mmCIF file of C-alpha atoms in Angstrom:
data_model
loop_
_atom_site.group_PDB
_atom_site.id
_atom_site.type_symbol
_atom_site.label_atom_id
_atom_site.label_comp_id
_atom_site.label_asym_id
_atom_site.label_seq_id
_atom_site.Cartn_x
_atom_site.Cartn_y
_atom_site.Cartn_z
ATOM 1 C CA UNK A 18 -10.631 -33.991 22.328
ATOM 2 C CA UNK A 19 -10.689 -37.676 23.191
ATOM 3 C CA UNK A 20 -7.152 -38.384 21.953
ATOM 4 C CA UNK A 21 -3.777 -38.995 23.557
ATOM 5 C CA UNK A 22 -1.663 -35.836 23.858
ATOM 6 C CA UNK A 23 0.007 -36.613 20.534
ATOM 7 C CA UNK A 24 -1.197 -38.686 17.582
ATOM 8 C CA UNK A 25 0.229 -38.724 14.047
ATOM 9 C CA UNK A 26 -1.186 -40.676 11.104
ATOM 10 C CA UNK A 27 0.751 -41.252 7.874
ATOM 11 C CA UNK A 28 -0.669 -41.694 4.382
ATOM 12 C CA UNK A 29 -0.550 -45.483 3.787
ATOM 13 C CA UNK A 30 -0.535 -44.906 0.014
ATOM 14 C CA UNK A 31 2.350 -42.452 0.090
ATOM 15 C CA UNK A 32 4.432 -44.238 -2.534
ATOM 16 C CA UNK A 33 1.505 -44.097 -4.978
ATOM 17 C CA UNK A 34 0.373 -40.542 -4.316
ATOM 18 C CA UNK A 35 3.553 -38.631 -3.488
ATOM 19 C CA UNK A 36 4.047 -37.415 -7.046
ATOM 20 C CA UNK A 37 0.718 -38.340 -8.591
ATOM 21 C CA UNK A 38 -0.563 -35.651 -10.990
ATOM 22 C CA UNK A 39 -4.152 -36.681 -10.239
ATOM 23 C CA UNK A 40 -4.375 -37.591 -6.533
ATOM 24 C CA UNK A 41 -2.084 -34.736 -5.533
ATOM 25 C CA UNK A 42 -4.163 -33.364 -2.645
ATOM 26 C CA UNK A 43 -3.886 -36.397 -0.382
ATOM 27 C CA UNK A 44 -2.060 -35.246 2.761
ATOM 28 C CA UNK A 45 1.115 -37.006 3.787
ATOM 29 C CA UNK A 46 0.312 -36.759 7.480
ATOM 30 C CA UNK A 47 -2.548 -35.735 9.779
ATOM 31 C CA UNK A 48 -2.216 -35.322 13.519
ATOM 32 C CA UNK A 49 -3.254 -33.845 16.828
ATOM 33 C CA UNK A 50 -1.077 -32.517 19.664
ATOM 34 C CA UNK A 51 -1.637 -31.064 23.129
ATOM 35 C CA UNK A 52 1.296 -29.324 24.825
ATOM 36 C CA UNK A 53 1.169 -28.215 28.455
ATOM 37 C CA UNK A 54 4.739 -26.959 28.989
ATOM 38 C CA UNK A 55 6.389 -24.203 26.884
ATOM 39 C CA UNK A 56 9.632 -26.167 26.836
ATOM 40 C CA UNK A 57 7.772 -29.068 25.192
ATOM 41 C CA UNK A 58 7.381 -27.474 21.817
ATOM 42 C CA UNK A 59 9.609 -25.398 19.533
ATOM 43 C CA UNK A 60 10.140 -25.918 15.813
ATOM 44 C CA UNK A 61 12.242 -23.802 13.474
ATOM 45 C CA UNK A 62 11.094 -24.389 9.914
ATOM 46 C CA UNK A 63 14.490 -23.571 8.416
ATOM 47 C CA UNK A 64 16.082 -26.454 10.291
ATOM 48 C CA UNK A 65 13.582 -28.910 8.892
ATOM 49 C CA UNK A 66 15.424 -29.390 5.619
ATOM 50 C CA UNK A 67 14.732 -31.944 2.949
ATOM 51 C CA UNK A 68 11.824 -31.829 0.563
ATOM 52 C CA UNK A 69 9.672 -28.751 0.220
ATOM 53 C CA UNK A 70 6.286 -29.308 1.842
ATOM 54 C CA UNK A 71 3.289 -27.418 3.218
ATOM 55 C CA UNK A 72 1.835 -27.378 6.720
ATOM 56 C CA UNK A 73 -1.626 -26.463 8.014
ATOM 57 C CA UNK A 74 -1.880 -26.074 11.789
ATOM 58 C CA UNK A 75 -5.149 -25.105 13.527
ATOM 59 C CA UNK A 76 -5.272 -23.979 17.161
ATOM 60 C CA UNK A 77 -8.153 -25.661 18.992
ATOM 61 C CA UNK A 78 -7.495 -24.133 22.414
ATOM 62 C CA UNK A 79 -4.747 -22.385 24.328
ATOM 63 C CA UNK A 80 -2.156 -20.335 22.494
ATOM 64 C CA UNK A 81 0.907 -20.800 20.335
ATOM 65 C CA UNK A 82 2.961 -18.295 18.368
ATOM 66 C CA UNK A 83 4.732 -17.870 15.065
ATOM 67 C CA UNK A 84 8.064 -16.018 15.027
ATOM 68 C CA UNK A 85 8.910 -14.735 11.564
ATOM 69 C CA UNK A 86 11.623 -12.216 10.623
ATOM 70 C CA UNK A 87 11.449 -10.328 13.906
ATOM 71 C CA UNK A 88 7.651 -10.423 14.091
ATOM 72 C CA UNK A 89 5.606 -12.419 16.628
ATOM 73 C CA UNK A 90 2.133 -13.543 15.522
ATOM 74 C CA UNK A 91 -0.088 -15.145 18.199
ATOM 75 C CA UNK A 92 -1.863 -18.384 17.306
ATOM 76 C CA UNK A 93 -5.043 -18.338 19.384
ATOM 77 C CA UNK A 94 -8.071 -20.608 19.303
ATOM 78 C CA UNK A 95 -9.576 -20.370 15.829
ATOM 79 C CA UNK A 96 -6.324 -19.232 14.200
ATOM 80 C CA UNK A 97 -4.867 -21.257 11.349
ATOM 81 C CA UNK A 98 -1.219 -21.290 10.301
ATOM 82 C CA UNK A 99 -0.467 -22.154 6.671
ATOM 83 C CA UNK A 100 3.200 -22.329 5.708
ATOM 84 C CA UNK A 101 5.691 -23.844 3.309
ATOM 85 C CA UNK A 102 8.768 -25.518 4.800
ATOM 86 C CA UNK A 103 11.681 -24.958 4.892
ATOM 87 C CA UNK A 104 11.482 -21.213 5.548
ATOM 88 C CA UNK A 105 12.804 -18.700 8.062
ATOM 89 C CA UNK A 106 10.176 -18.887 10.792
ATOM 90 C CA UNK A 107 9.500 -20.804 13.988
ATOM 91 C CA UNK A 108 6.317 -21.929 15.715
ATOM 92 C CA UNK A 109 6.262 -22.566 19.431
ATOM 93 C CA UNK A 110 4.331 -22.521 22.689
ATOM 94 C CA UNK A 111 5.012 -19.180 24.457
ATOM 95 C CA UNK A 112 6.278 -19.188 28.031
ATOM 96 C CA UNK A 113 3.138 -17.462 29.325
ATOM 97 C CA UNK A 114 0.763 -19.915 27.621
ATOM 98 C CA UNK A 115 -0.940 -22.553 29.768
ATOM 99 C CA UNK A 116 -1.382 -24.964 26.872
ATOM 100 C CA UNK A 117 -1.423 -25.245 23.115
ATOM 101 C CA UNK A 118 -3.834 -27.704 21.518
ATOM 102 C CA UNK A 119 -3.852 -28.036 17.752
ATOM 103 C CA UNK A 120 -4.495 -30.340 14.819
ATOM 104 C CA UNK A 121 -2.351 -30.352 11.711
ATOM 105 C CA UNK A 122 -2.251 -31.578 8.134
ATOM 106 C CA UNK A 123 0.855 -31.696 5.937
ATOM 107 C CA UNK A 124 1.074 -31.918 2.148
ATOM 108 C CA UNK A 125 4.210 -33.104 0.350
ATOM 109 C CA UNK A 126 3.054 -33.524 -3.245
ATOM 110 C CA UNK A 127 4.705 -30.695 -5.266
ATOM 111 C CA UNK A 128 1.430 -29.854 -7.022
ATOM 112 C CA UNK A 129 -0.378 -29.439 -3.683
ATOM 113 C CA UNK A 130 2.482 -27.339 -2.303
ATOM 114 C CA UNK A 131 2.254 -25.056 -5.357
ATOM 115 C CA UNK A 132 -1.485 -24.530 -4.753
ATOM 116 C CA UNK A 133 -0.834 -23.723 -1.089
ATOM 117 C CA UNK A 134 1.910 -21.230 -1.979
ATOM 118 C CA UNK A 135 -0.632 -19.323 -4.067
ATOM 119 C CA UNK A 136 -3.118 -19.365 -1.185
ATOM 120 C CA UNK A 137 -0.461 -17.970 1.178
ATOM 121 C CA UNK A 138 0.365 -15.203 -1.308
ATOM 122 C CA UNK A 139 -3.252 -14.035 -1.068
ATOM 123 C CA UNK A 140 -4.127 -14.701 2.579
ATOM 124 C CA UNK A 141 -0.804 -14.581 4.410
ATOM 125 C CA UNK A 142 0.405 -17.255 6.812
ATOM 126 C CA UNK A 143 -2.079 -16.721 9.657
ATOM 127 C CA UNK A 144 -5.842 -16.261 9.420
ATOM 128 C CA UNK A 145 -9.027 -17.240 11.260
ATOM 129 C CA UNK A 146 -11.342 -20.147 10.491
ATOM 130 C CA UNK A 147 -14.573 -21.047 12.233
ATOM 131 C CA UNK A 148 -14.307 -24.386 14.077
ATOM 132 C CA UNK A 149 -17.737 -25.243 12.652
ATOM 133 C CA UNK A 150 -17.067 -24.029 9.110
ATOM 134 C CA UNK A 151 -16.692 -26.114 5.995
ATOM 135 C CA UNK A 152 -12.885 -25.929 5.929
ATOM 136 C CA UNK A 153 -12.526 -27.433 9.392
ATOM 137 C CA UNK A 154 -15.200 -30.037 8.693
ATOM 138 C CA UNK A 155 -13.102 -31.184 5.728
ATOM 139 C CA UNK A 156 -9.938 -31.039 7.851
ATOM 140 C CA UNK A 157 -11.437 -33.335 10.477
ATOM 141 C CA UNK A 158 -12.834 -35.603 7.749
ATOM 142 C CA UNK A 159 -9.273 -36.077 6.463
ATOM 143 C CA UNK A 160 -8.070 -36.672 10.013
ATOM 144 C CA UNK A 161 -10.694 -39.389 10.576
ATOM 145 C CA UNK A 162 -9.887 -41.081 7.257
ATOM 146 C CA UNK A 163 -6.228 -41.264 8.241
ATOM 147 C CA UNK A 164 -7.020 -42.320 11.816
ATOM 148 C CA UNK A 165 -9.163 -45.194 10.590
ATOM 149 C CA UNK A 166 -6.719 -46.090 7.796
ATOM 150 C CA UNK A 167 -9.443 -46.247 5.160
ATOM 151 C CA UNK A 168 -7.895 -44.680 2.058
ATOM 152 C CA UNK A 169 -9.558 -47.118 -0.327
ATOM 153 C CA UNK A 170 -10.239 -44.567 -3.059
ATOM 154 C CA UNK A 171 -7.262 -42.220 -3.351
ATOM 155 C CA UNK A 172 -9.079 -39.949 -5.794
ATOM 156 C CA UNK A 173 -12.015 -39.266 -3.477
ATOM 157 C CA UNK A 174 -9.605 -38.541 -0.604
ATOM 158 C CA UNK A 175 -7.636 -36.196 -2.851
ATOM 159 C CA UNK A 176 -10.936 -34.525 -3.720
ATOM 160 C CA UNK A 177 -11.614 -33.912 -0.030
ATOM 161 C CA UNK A 178 -8.106 -32.485 0.319
ATOM 162 C CA UNK A 179 -8.634 -30.120 -2.601
ATOM 163 C CA UNK A 180 -12.047 -29.037 -1.326
ATOM 164 C CA UNK A 181 -10.432 -28.390 2.079
ATOM 165 C CA UNK A 182 -7.962 -25.973 0.461
ATOM 166 C CA UNK A 183 -10.667 -24.244 -1.582
ATOM 167 C CA UNK A 184 -12.849 -23.803 1.491
ATOM 168 C CA UNK A 185 -9.899 -22.172 3.248
ATOM 169 C CA UNK A 186 -9.764 -19.649 0.389
ATOM 170 C CA UNK A 187 -13.476 -18.933 0.602
ATOM 171 C CA UNK A 188 -13.840 -18.764 4.386
ATOM 172 C CA UNK A 189 -10.577 -17.022 5.267
ATOM 173 C CA UNK A 190 -11.131 -14.396 2.553
ATOM 174 C CA UNK A 191 -14.651 -13.778 3.838
ATOM 175 C CA UNK A 192 -13.434 -13.455 7.434
ATOM 176 C CA UNK A 193 -10.716 -11.036 6.374
ATOM 177 C CA UNK A 194 -13.171 -8.909 4.423
ATOM 178 C CA UNK A 195 -15.235 -8.549 7.591
ATOM 179 C CA UNK A 196 -12.266 -7.346 9.615
ATOM 180 C CA UNK A 197 -12.868 -4.050 11.396
ATOM 181 C CA UNK A 198 -11.898 -1.460 8.788
ATOM 182 C CA UNK A 199 -11.003 1.165 11.363
ATOM 183 C CA UNK A 200 -8.721 -1.257 13.195
ATOM 184 C CA UNK A 201 -6.623 -1.987 10.126
ATOM 185 C CA UNK A 202 -6.347 1.691 9.213
ATOM 186 C CA UNK A 203 -5.479 2.533 12.828
ATOM 187 C CA UNK A 204 -2.757 -0.096 12.813
ATOM 188 C CA UNK A 205 -1.265 1.268 9.595
ATOM 189 C CA UNK A 206 -1.521 4.891 10.770
ATOM 190 C CA UNK A 207 0.089 4.079 14.100
ATOM 191 C CA UNK A 208 2.994 2.264 12.466
ATOM 192 C CA UNK A 209 3.606 5.036 9.929
ATOM 193 C CA UNK A 210 3.447 7.699 12.639
ATOM 194 C CA UNK A 211 6.051 5.868 14.738
ATOM 195 C CA UNK A 212 8.346 5.596 11.714
ATOM 196 C CA UNK A 213 7.920 9.000 10.076
ATOM 197 C CA UNK A 214 11.692 9.445 9.890
ATOM 198 C CA UNK A 215 12.106 6.057 8.225
ATOM 199 C CA UNK A 216 11.438 5.204 4.543
ATOM 200 C CA UNK A 217 8.510 2.865 5.282
ATOM 201 C CA UNK A 218 7.808 0.433 2.446
ATOM 202 C CA UNK A 219 4.601 -1.315 1.429
ATOM 203 C CA UNK A 220 6.296 -4.685 2.082
ATOM 204 C CA UNK A 221 7.089 -3.542 5.608
ATOM 205 C CA UNK A 222 3.493 -2.493 6.281
ATOM 206 C CA UNK A 223 2.116 -5.717 4.808
ATOM 207 C CA UNK A 224 4.330 -7.816 7.095
ATOM 208 C CA UNK A 225 3.367 -5.663 10.091
ATOM 209 C CA UNK A 226 -0.311 -6.335 9.383
ATOM 210 C CA UNK A 227 0.221 -10.042 8.658
ATOM 211 C CA UNK A 228 -0.637 -10.057 4.940
ATOM 212 C CA UNK A 229 1.140 -10.640 1.673
ATOM 213 C CA UNK A 230 2.015 -7.418 -0.183
ATOM 214 C CA UNK A 231 -0.499 -8.198 -2.916
ATOM 215 C CA UNK A 232 -3.429 -8.847 -0.575
ATOM 216 C CA UNK A 233 -2.554 -5.962 1.764
ATOM 217 C CA UNK A 234 -2.422 -3.470 -1.119
ATOM 218 C CA UNK A 235 -5.753 -4.712 -2.453
ATOM 219 C CA UNK A 236 -7.441 -4.582 0.977
ATOM 220 C CA UNK A 237 -5.987 -1.197 1.920
ATOM 221 C CA UNK A 238 -7.095 0.385 -1.346
ATOM 222 C CA UNK A 239 -10.609 -0.959 -0.859
ATOM 223 C CA UNK A 240 -10.813 0.489 2.658
ATOM 224 C CA UNK A 241 -9.176 3.874 2.079
ATOM 225 C CA UNK A 242 -9.488 4.466 -1.686
ATOM 226 C CA UNK A 243 -5.723 5.118 -1.671
ATOM 227 C CA UNK A 244 -2.710 2.983 -2.311
ATOM 228 C CA UNK A 245 -0.466 2.272 0.694
ATOM 229 C CA UNK A 246 2.299 4.324 -0.971
ATOM 230 C CA UNK A 247 -0.025 7.327 -1.301
ATOM 231 C CA UNK A 248 -1.036 7.002 2.346
ATOM 232 C CA UNK A 249 2.588 6.799 3.553
ATOM 233 C CA UNK A 250 3.567 9.815 1.457
ATOM 234 C CA UNK A 251 0.549 11.782 2.681
ATOM 235 C CA UNK A 252 1.396 11.213 6.339
ATOM 236 C CA UNK A 253 5.012 12.267 5.825
ATOM 237 C CA UNK A 254 4.067 15.415 3.915
ATOM 238 C CA UNK A 255 1.388 16.414 6.435
ATOM 239 C CA UNK A 256 3.927 16.023 9.237
ATOM 240 C CA UNK A 257 6.521 18.036 7.309
ATOM 241 C CA UNK A 258 4.002 20.841 6.763
ATOM 242 C CA UNK A 259 3.339 21.041 10.502
ATOM 243 C CA UNK A 260 7.071 21.082 11.146
ATOM 244 C CA UNK A 261 7.679 23.911 8.658
ATOM 245 C CA UNK A 262 4.825 25.885 10.190
ATOM 246 C CA UNK A 263 6.408 25.585 13.639
ATOM 247 C CA UNK A 264 9.788 26.762 12.279
ATOM 248 C CA UNK A 265 13.237 26.098 13.678
ATOM 249 C CA UNK A 266 14.453 23.720 10.955
ATOM 250 C CA UNK A 267 15.576 24.299 7.394
ATOM 251 C CA UNK A 268 13.780 22.682 4.466
ATOM 252 C CA UNK A 269 16.631 20.197 4.021
ATOM 253 C CA UNK A 270 16.479 19.294 7.720
ATOM 254 C CA UNK A 271 12.717 18.775 7.552
ATOM 255 C CA UNK A 272 13.089 16.596 4.451
ATOM 256 C CA UNK A 273 15.729 14.474 6.169
ATOM 257 C CA UNK A 274 13.664 14.294 9.366
ATOM 258 C CA UNK A 275 10.781 12.643 7.516
ATOM 259 C CA UNK A 276 12.819 10.166 5.503
ATOM 260 C CA UNK A 277 13.314 12.078 2.236
ATOM 261 C CA UNK A 278 16.893 11.526 1.139
ATOM 262 C CA UNK A 279 16.463 13.799 -1.896
ATOM 263 C CA UNK A 280 15.363 17.386 -0.999
ATOM 264 C CA UNK A 281 14.342 17.930 -4.631
ATOM 265 C CA UNK A 282 11.941 14.982 -4.503
ATOM 266 C CA UNK A 283 10.586 16.300 -1.198
ATOM 267 C CA UNK A 284 9.953 19.737 -2.737
ATOM 268 C CA UNK A 285 8.173 18.301 -5.793
ATOM 269 C CA UNK A 286 5.988 16.022 -3.656
ATOM 270 C CA UNK A 287 5.173 18.891 -1.265
ATOM 271 C CA UNK A 288 4.119 21.144 -4.163
ATOM 272 C CA UNK A 289 1.904 18.443 -5.682
ATOM 273 C CA UNK A 290 0.104 17.855 -2.378
ATOM 274 C CA UNK A 291 -0.266 21.433 -1.127
ATOM 275 C CA UNK A 292 -0.032 23.534 -4.296
ATOM 276 C CA UNK A 293 2.915 25.512 -3.004
ATOM 277 C CA UNK A 294 6.630 24.840 -2.694
ATOM 278 C CA UNK A 295 8.065 24.221 0.791
ATOM 279 C CA UNK A 296 10.283 27.301 0.342
ATOM 280 C CA UNK A 297 7.323 29.576 -0.339
ATOM 281 C CA UNK A 298 5.288 28.003 2.448
ATOM 282 C CA UNK A 299 8.223 28.496 4.826
ATOM 283 C CA UNK A 300 8.411 32.222 3.978
ATOM 284 C CA UNK A 301 4.663 32.692 4.375
ATOM 285 C CA UNK A 302 4.801 31.240 7.869
#
C-alpha cells in the first residue's frame, strides 16, 4: 500500500451524522496501519471506555491476533475482525509476527452499531473476506472518500456504508458455508473427547469454534443432522458404554467420570440411547 505506516481520517460531517436516523451508516473514522514490532500495537477493548461503537478491521498482510475470554484467534491476511467496543477482548500483534498490516473502519452511530451487533450474532467476531470481493471494494471506497475529504452527499456515503455491511453478511456467510465440513466436525469431536469428564456446553463449543451460539447450532445441525447437545450426549454415552464393558468401575463412578452429576439422569439417558439400563448392561458384560 502506498501510504505512510499510519493514516486516520475522520468524518468531517460528524456533528450532523452522529445520531442521524437517516445517514446512520457513515463511518466515524477510516484508517490504515502497518506495524513492524509486536511492542508497537496492543489494544484492550474494555479499556477504551466512552460511547459504544463498532470496529471493522481487515488484515491485508502479516498477522495479528484477538484475545477473548481465554481464547486466541489469529488474524491472518484475508481475516476480518468485527467487534463492538467496549468489551472484554484485546487485539494485538503477536511476538512471533513479522508485521501486521490492516485497514479499519469504525461506526459510532447507535443505529449502525445495532446493525453490526446483529451481524456479529450471526457470523461471530472473526471471518474471512476476499480482498477482491464486493465488501472490501466498498470498504476501500469509503476509505478513499474519507481520504479525499469529499463527503458532499451524506446520504450516498451512508448508502455505501450500509451496502458494505450487507455485503459482509452475504460474502462471509457464503465463505462460512463452504468451510470444510469434516474439519468443523473434527474440531468439535476433538474438543468433546478431551473434555469427556466435563459438562461441555453448546456456548463453550461455539466459542471454541469462533461462532455465536445461534450460528454454530444452525451450522452444526446442517452438517451432522444433530443438535450440538445431542452430539455431546452421544459422545459421553458411547464412552461410558466402553468403560462399563471394560469393567473396574461402578455405574456411579462411570457417570461421574463422564460429567453426569445425577446417576439417575445418566441411567435414563443410557437406556434411551442403547435400549438397556446401565445396570443390566453391566451384568451382561
